[in-house]
Coordinates of C-alpha atoms in Angstrom, one line a residue:
M21 CA 96.9 70.0 91.4
S22 CA 93.6 70.3 93.2
T23 CA 92.0 73.7 93.7
K24 CA 89.1 75.3 95.4
D25 CA 86.9 78.4 94.9
V26 CA 87.4 81.3 97.4
K27 CA 85.3 84.4 97.9
A28 CA 87.3 87.6 97.2
F29 CA 87.0 91.3 96.3
G30 CA 88.7 92.6 93.2
A31 CA 88.6 94.7 90.0
E32 CA 88.1 93.5 86.5
A33 CA 89.2 96.8 84.7
A34 CA 91.1 100.0 85.5
T35 CA 87.9 102.0 85.6
A36 CA 85.7 99.4 87.4
P37 CA 85.0 99.5 91.1
L38 CA 86.1 96.6 93.2
H39 CA 83.4 94.1 93.8
S40 CA 82.7 90.6 95.0
L41 CA 84.1 87.8 92.8
T42 CA 85.3 84.2 93.1
I43 CA 89.0 83.2 92.6
T44 CA 90.8 79.9 92.6
R45 CA 93.3 78.9 95.2
R46 CA 95.5 75.8 95.2
T47 CA 95.0 73.3 98.0
P48 CA 98.2 73.1 100.1
T49 CA 101.2 71.3 98.6
P50 CA 103.5 69.5 101.1
H51 CA 105.3 72.8 102.1
D52 CA 102.3 75.1 102.0
V53 CA 100.1 76.5 104.7
E54 CA 96.5 77.7 104.3
I55 CA 95.6 80.9 106.2
E56 CA 92.2 82.1 107.0
I57 CA 92.6 85.9 106.5
L58 CA 91.3 87.8 109.5
F59 CA 92.6 91.3 108.6
C60 CA 94.2 92.9 105.5
G61 CA 95.7 96.4 105.4
V62 CA 95.0 98.8 102.5
C63 CA 98.2 100.1 100.9
H64 CA 98.4 102.9 98.3
S65 CA 100.0 100.3 96.0
D66 CA 96.7 98.4 96.0
L67 CA 95.0 101.5 94.5
H68 CA 97.8 102.0 92.0
M69 CA 97.5 98.4 90.8
A70 CA 93.7 98.2 90.8
R71 CA 93.6 101.3 88.6
N72 CA 96.6 100.2 86.4
E73 CA 98.5 103.4 87.2
W74 CA 101.8 101.5 86.9
H75 CA 100.6 100.0 83.5
N76 CA 101.3 96.4 84.4
T77 CA 98.1 95.1 86.0
V78 CA 96.6 91.8 84.8
Y79 CA 92.8 91.6 85.4
P80 CA 91.0 90.4 87.3
I81 CA 93.1 91.7 90.2
V82 CA 92.7 91.0 93.9
P83 CA 94.9 93.4 95.9
G84 CA 96.2 93.1 99.4
H85 CA 99.7 92.4 100.8
E86 CA 99.3 93.3 104.5
I87 CA 97.8 90.0 105.7
V88 CA 97.2 88.7 109.2
G89 CA 95.3 85.4 109.8
R90 CA 95.2 82.0 111.3
I91 CA 96.5 78.7 110.0
T92 CA 93.7 76.4 109.0
R93 CA 95.6 73.7 107.1
V94 CA 99.2 72.6 106.7
G95 CA 101.1 70.5 104.1
D96 CA 102.6 67.1 105.1
H97 CA 106.2 68.5 105.3
V98 CA 105.5 71.8 107.1
T99 CA 107.6 72.2 110.2
K100 CA 107.3 76.0 111.0
F101 CA 103.6 76.2 111.7
K102 CA 100.7 74.2 113.0
V103 CA 96.9 74.5 112.6
G104 CA 95.7 77.3 114.9
D105 CA 98.8 79.4 114.7
L106 CA 98.6 83.1 114.0
A107 CA 100.4 84.0 110.8
A108 CA 101.1 86.9 108.5
V109 CA 102.0 87.4 104.8
G110 CA 103.6 90.5 103.3
C111 CA 104.5 91.7 99.8
M112 CA 106.0 88.5 98.5
V113 CA 105.1 84.8 98.5
D114 CA 108.0 83.3 96.7
S115 CA 111.3 84.0 94.9
C116 CA 113.7 82.1 92.7
R117 CA 115.7 80.8 95.7
E118 CA 118.8 80.3 93.5
C119 CA 120.2 83.8 92.6
E120 CA 123.0 85.4 94.7
Y121 CA 120.5 87.6 96.5
C122 CA 118.2 84.8 97.5
K123 CA 121.1 82.8 98.7
E124 CA 122.2 85.8 100.8
G125 CA 118.8 86.0 102.4
L126 CA 117.9 89.1 100.4
E127 CA 115.0 87.6 98.4
Q128 CA 113.3 91.1 98.2
Y129 CA 116.0 91.8 95.6
C130 CA 115.6 88.5 93.8
E131 CA 117.4 88.9 90.5
P132 CA 114.8 87.2 88.2
G133 CA 112.1 88.9 90.4
N134 CA 110.3 87.5 93.4
T135 CA 106.7 86.4 93.3
L136 CA 104.5 89.2 94.6
T137 CA 101.5 88.5 96.7
Y138 CA 99.3 89.7 93.9
N139 CA 99.6 90.4 90.2
S140 CA 102.6 88.1 89.7
P141 CA 102.8 84.9 87.7
D142 CA 101.8 82.1 90.0
K143 CA 104.3 79.2 89.8
H144 CA 101.7 76.6 90.6
L145 CA 98.5 77.6 88.7
G146 CA 99.9 79.6 85.8
T147 CA 97.6 82.5 86.6
P148 CA 98.3 85.8 88.4
T149 CA 98.6 85.6 92.1
Y150 CA 95.7 87.0 94.1
G151 CA 96.1 89.0 97.3
G152 CA 94.6 89.4 100.7
Y153 CA 91.2 90.8 99.9
A154 CA 89.9 87.3 100.1
E155 CA 88.7 84.6 102.5
N156 CA 92.1 82.8 102.6
I157 CA 95.5 82.4 101.0
V158 CA 97.9 79.5 100.4
V159 CA 101.6 80.2 100.8
D160 CA 104.8 78.3 101.1
E161 CA 105.7 78.2 104.8
N162 CA 109.1 79.8 104.1
Y163 CA 107.4 83.1 103.1
V164 CA 105.0 83.2 106.1
L165 CA 105.7 85.1 109.3
H166 CA 104.8 84.4 113.0
V167 CA 102.8 87.1 114.7
P168 CA 103.6 88.2 118.3
K169 CA 100.6 87.2 120.5
N170 CA 100.6 90.5 122.4
L171 CA 99.8 92.7 119.4
D172 CA 96.4 93.8 118.2
L173 CA 95.9 91.7 115.1
A174 CA 94.1 94.4 113.0
A175 CA 96.7 97.0 113.8
T176 CA 99.5 94.5 113.1
A177 CA 98.4 94.1 109.4
P178 CA 100.1 97.3 108.1
L179 CA 103.4 96.2 109.6
L180 CA 103.7 93.7 106.7
C181 CA 104.3 96.6 104.3
A182 CA 104.4 100.0 106.0
G183 CA 106.3 98.6 108.9
I184 CA 109.0 96.7 107.1
T185 CA 109.4 99.4 104.4
T186 CA 110.5 101.8 107.1
Y187 CA 112.2 99.3 109.5
S188 CA 114.5 98.0 106.8
P189 CA 116.3 101.3 105.9
L190 CA 116.4 102.3 109.6
K191 CA 118.2 99.0 110.4
H192 CA 120.4 99.1 107.3
W193 CA 121.7 102.6 108.1
R194 CA 122.2 101.6 111.7
V195 CA 119.8 104.0 113.4
G196 CA 120.0 103.9 117.2
P197 CA 121.0 105.8 120.3
G198 CA 123.1 108.9 119.5
T199 CA 121.6 109.3 116.0
K200 CA 119.4 112.1 114.8
V201 CA 116.8 110.9 112.3
G202 CA 114.5 112.9 110.1
V203 CA 111.1 111.7 108.9
V204 CA 109.6 113.5 105.9
G205 CA 105.8 113.1 105.7
I206 CA 103.3 111.7 108.3
G207 CA 101.2 109.1 106.5
G208 CA 101.0 105.3 106.3
L209 CA 104.8 105.0 106.0
G210 CA 105.9 108.1 107.9
H211 CA 103.9 107.4 111.1
M212 CA 105.5 104.0 111.3
A213 CA 109.0 105.4 110.7
I214 CA 108.5 107.8 113.6
K215 CA 107.4 105.0 116.0
L216 CA 110.2 102.6 114.9
A217 CA 113.0 105.2 114.9
K218 CA 112.0 106.3 118.4
A219 CA 111.9 102.7 119.7
M220 CA 115.4 102.2 118.3
G221 CA 116.6 105.0 120.5
A222 CA 117.0 107.8 117.9
Y223 CA 116.3 111.5 118.3
V224 CA 113.4 112.0 115.8
V225 CA 112.8 115.2 113.8
V226 CA 109.6 115.2 111.8
F227 CA 109.1 117.4 108.7
T228 CA 105.5 118.3 107.7
T229 CA 103.8 120.8 105.5
S230 CA 100.9 121.1 107.9
V231 CA 100.8 122.8 111.3
S232 CA 97.7 120.7 112.1
K233 CA 99.9 117.6 112.2
F234 CA 102.3 119.0 114.9
E235 CA 100.4 117.6 117.8
D236 CA 100.0 114.2 116.2
A237 CA 103.7 114.0 115.3
K238 CA 104.5 114.6 119.0
R239 CA 102.0 111.9 120.0
L240 CA 103.7 109.4 117.7
G241 CA 107.1 110.1 119.2
A242 CA 108.7 113.1 117.5
D243 CA 111.2 115.0 119.6
E244 CA 111.0 118.0 117.2
V245 CA 108.5 119.0 114.5
V246 CA 109.5 121.2 111.6
L247 CA 107.2 123.1 109.3
S248 CA 109.0 122.4 106.0
K249 CA 107.4 125.4 104.3
D250 CA 109.1 127.7 106.8
S251 CA 112.6 128.6 105.5
E252 CA 113.7 129.8 108.9
Q253 CA 112.7 126.5 110.6
M254 CA 114.4 124.6 107.9
S255 CA 117.6 126.5 108.1
K256 CA 117.9 125.6 111.8
Q257 CA 118.1 122.0 110.8
A258 CA 121.0 122.5 108.3
R259 CA 123.7 119.8 108.8
K260 CA 122.0 118.4 111.9
L261 CA 120.8 114.9 110.9
H262 CA 122.5 111.6 110.4
F263 CA 119.8 110.0 108.4
I264 CA 116.4 110.8 106.8
V265 CA 113.5 108.6 105.8
D266 CA 111.6 110.3 103.0
A267 CA 108.1 108.8 102.9
V268 CA 106.5 111.3 100.5
S269 CA 105.0 109.9 97.2
A270 CA 104.3 113.3 95.6
E271 CA 106.6 115.8 93.9
H272 CA 108.7 117.7 96.5
D273 CA 112.0 119.4 96.9
V274 CA 114.4 116.7 98.1
N275 CA 117.3 119.1 98.1
A276 CA 115.8 121.0 101.1
Y277 CA 116.0 117.8 103.1
L278 CA 119.4 116.8 101.8
N279 CA 120.7 120.1 103.2
C280 CA 119.7 118.9 106.7
L281 CA 122.1 116.0 106.6
K282 CA 125.5 116.0 108.3
V283 CA 128.7 115.0 106.6
D284 CA 128.2 111.3 105.3
G285 CA 124.5 111.5 106.1
T286 CA 122.0 109.6 104.0
L287 CA 118.5 110.3 102.8
A288 CA 116.6 107.1 101.9
L289 CA 113.5 107.4 99.7
V290 CA 110.7 105.0 100.5
G291 CA 107.9 107.0 98.9
A292 CA 107.4 106.6 95.2
P293 CA 106.7 109.9 93.4
E294 CA 105.3 109.5 89.9
L295 CA 107.8 112.0 88.4
P296 CA 111.6 112.1 88.7
L297 CA 113.0 114.3 91.5
P298 CA 115.7 116.8 90.6
I299 CA 118.8 116.4 92.7
A300 CA 121.3 119.3 92.8
A301 CA 124.9 118.2 92.7
F302 CA 125.9 120.6 95.5
S303 CA 123.3 119.1 97.8
L304 CA 125.6 116.0 97.8
I305 CA 129.2 116.8 96.9
P306 CA 130.4 119.3 99.6
T307 CA 129.4 117.0 102.5
R308 CA 129.7 113.5 100.9
R309 CA 126.0 113.0 101.4
S310 CA 124.1 110.0 99.9
F311 CA 120.7 109.9 98.2
A312 CA 119.4 106.3 98.4
G313 CA 116.3 104.2 98.0
S314 CA 114.9 101.2 99.9
T315 CA 112.2 98.7 99.4
I316 CA 110.7 96.0 101.8
G317 CA 113.0 93.7 103.8
S318 CA 113.7 90.0 103.5
I319 CA 111.5 87.4 105.1
A320 CA 114.1 87.1 108.0
E321 CA 114.2 90.9 108.5
T322 CA 110.4 91.1 108.3
Q323 CA 110.2 88.5 111.1
E324 CA 112.8 90.5 113.0
M325 CA 110.6 93.6 112.6
L326 CA 107.5 91.9 113.9
D327 CA 109.4 90.6 116.9
F328 CA 110.8 94.1 117.5
C329 CA 107.3 95.5 117.4
G330 CA 106.1 92.8 119.7
E331 CA 108.9 93.7 122.2
H332 CA 108.1 97.4 122.0
N333 CA 104.3 97.0 121.6
I334 CA 104.3 98.9 118.3
T335 CA 101.4 98.7 115.8
A336 CA 99.9 101.0 113.2
D337 CA 97.3 103.6 113.8
I338 CA 94.3 102.3 111.8
E339 CA 90.7 102.8 110.8
L340 CA 88.9 99.4 110.6
I341 CA 86.5 99.0 107.6
N342 CA 84.4 96.3 106.0
I343 CA 85.3 95.1 102.5
Q344 CA 82.1 96.7 101.2
Q345 CA 83.6 100.1 102.0
I346 CA 86.8 99.6 99.9
N347 CA 85.9 101.8 97.0
E348 CA 85.0 104.7 99.4
A349 CA 88.3 104.0 101.2
Y350 CA 90.3 104.3 97.9
E351 CA 88.7 107.7 97.3
R352 CA 89.6 108.8 100.8
L353 CA 93.1 107.5 100.4
L354 CA 93.5 109.7 97.4
K355 CA 92.6 112.7 99.5
G356 CA 94.9 111.7 102.4
D357 CA 91.8 111.3 104.5
V358 CA 93.1 108.4 106.7
H359 CA 95.0 108.3 110.0
Y360 CA 97.0 106.4 109.1
R361 CA 96.0 103.1 107.5
F362 CA 92.8 101.5 106.5
V363 CA 92.5 97.8 107.6
I364 CA 89.7 95.5 106.3
D365 CA 87.9 93.2 108.7
M366 CA 87.9 90.2 106.4
A367 CA 85.0 88.5 108.1
S368 CA 82.9 91.0 106.0
V369 CA 84.0 89.2 102.7
K370 CA 81.7 86.3 103.6
K371 CA 78.6 88.6 103.7

């Protein structure tokens, strides 16, 4: 298989800063498309992986799984894209295609494990996959998405992770007109959950620990904002909500939010706290409540999400940076100093 060298930004050790390096990409096979990466969102997972906080990083690592770009080359058998098309790549670039979940169109739950956009075994080259902090990427056309032409490209990038991670549970639990939805946490995930739930027709209640975020929650679409540290405000929400998206990745009291659910209500966790969260039996049993989790969506559902966002003109709130600012951005991300997603202008990788 022929390959070519590509400029990228990555880390070579857990304690090393990200820096310019050269990686190898395959040239397109018959079913591949090559994408010039225009913008790449910065997910907190990128930081976790670069610093080996989940203890499975293979170095060197090139993060990035919120990718928007333009097709520059297509394989001989490609039918879904042509050169010049806008295209996007999310958190996965392949799967086994043979297990029951892949056959059901649920490749995000691929039983042997799907091929992640970075830090997964590359089926073609035998090396780890490298992500979107790079000039380009080569992906099988079946794992590439079409981008609505009316959306701002930079602000579309975070939809490929933050967008689908919140859209998928909202869709699965049938959020729509007549439902009251809670969103816990206003960050990269939470701010997308607010926008999407509101566009689906739900009544949206946002929970935050900070009074300073009340105005922004309203701007994003919240019908009500609750200070979760105020027991009186929380008690007024008891048994009021049909569904809750919990986007908090830090330790917090989930039981306080479970108690806001109606009979048969569900809380879906999309944040990833480092430590286990204690769940009280009587937060669930008396009202047949459910505590669930959710990950990204399938390729088909991700395309559905992008089309929905195109129809409703939904994008992320972003701060555009150059790749040379990525280490500073990681430090700010740790402090929560971003509203609400960093996106890299990938033209800067060529400097």
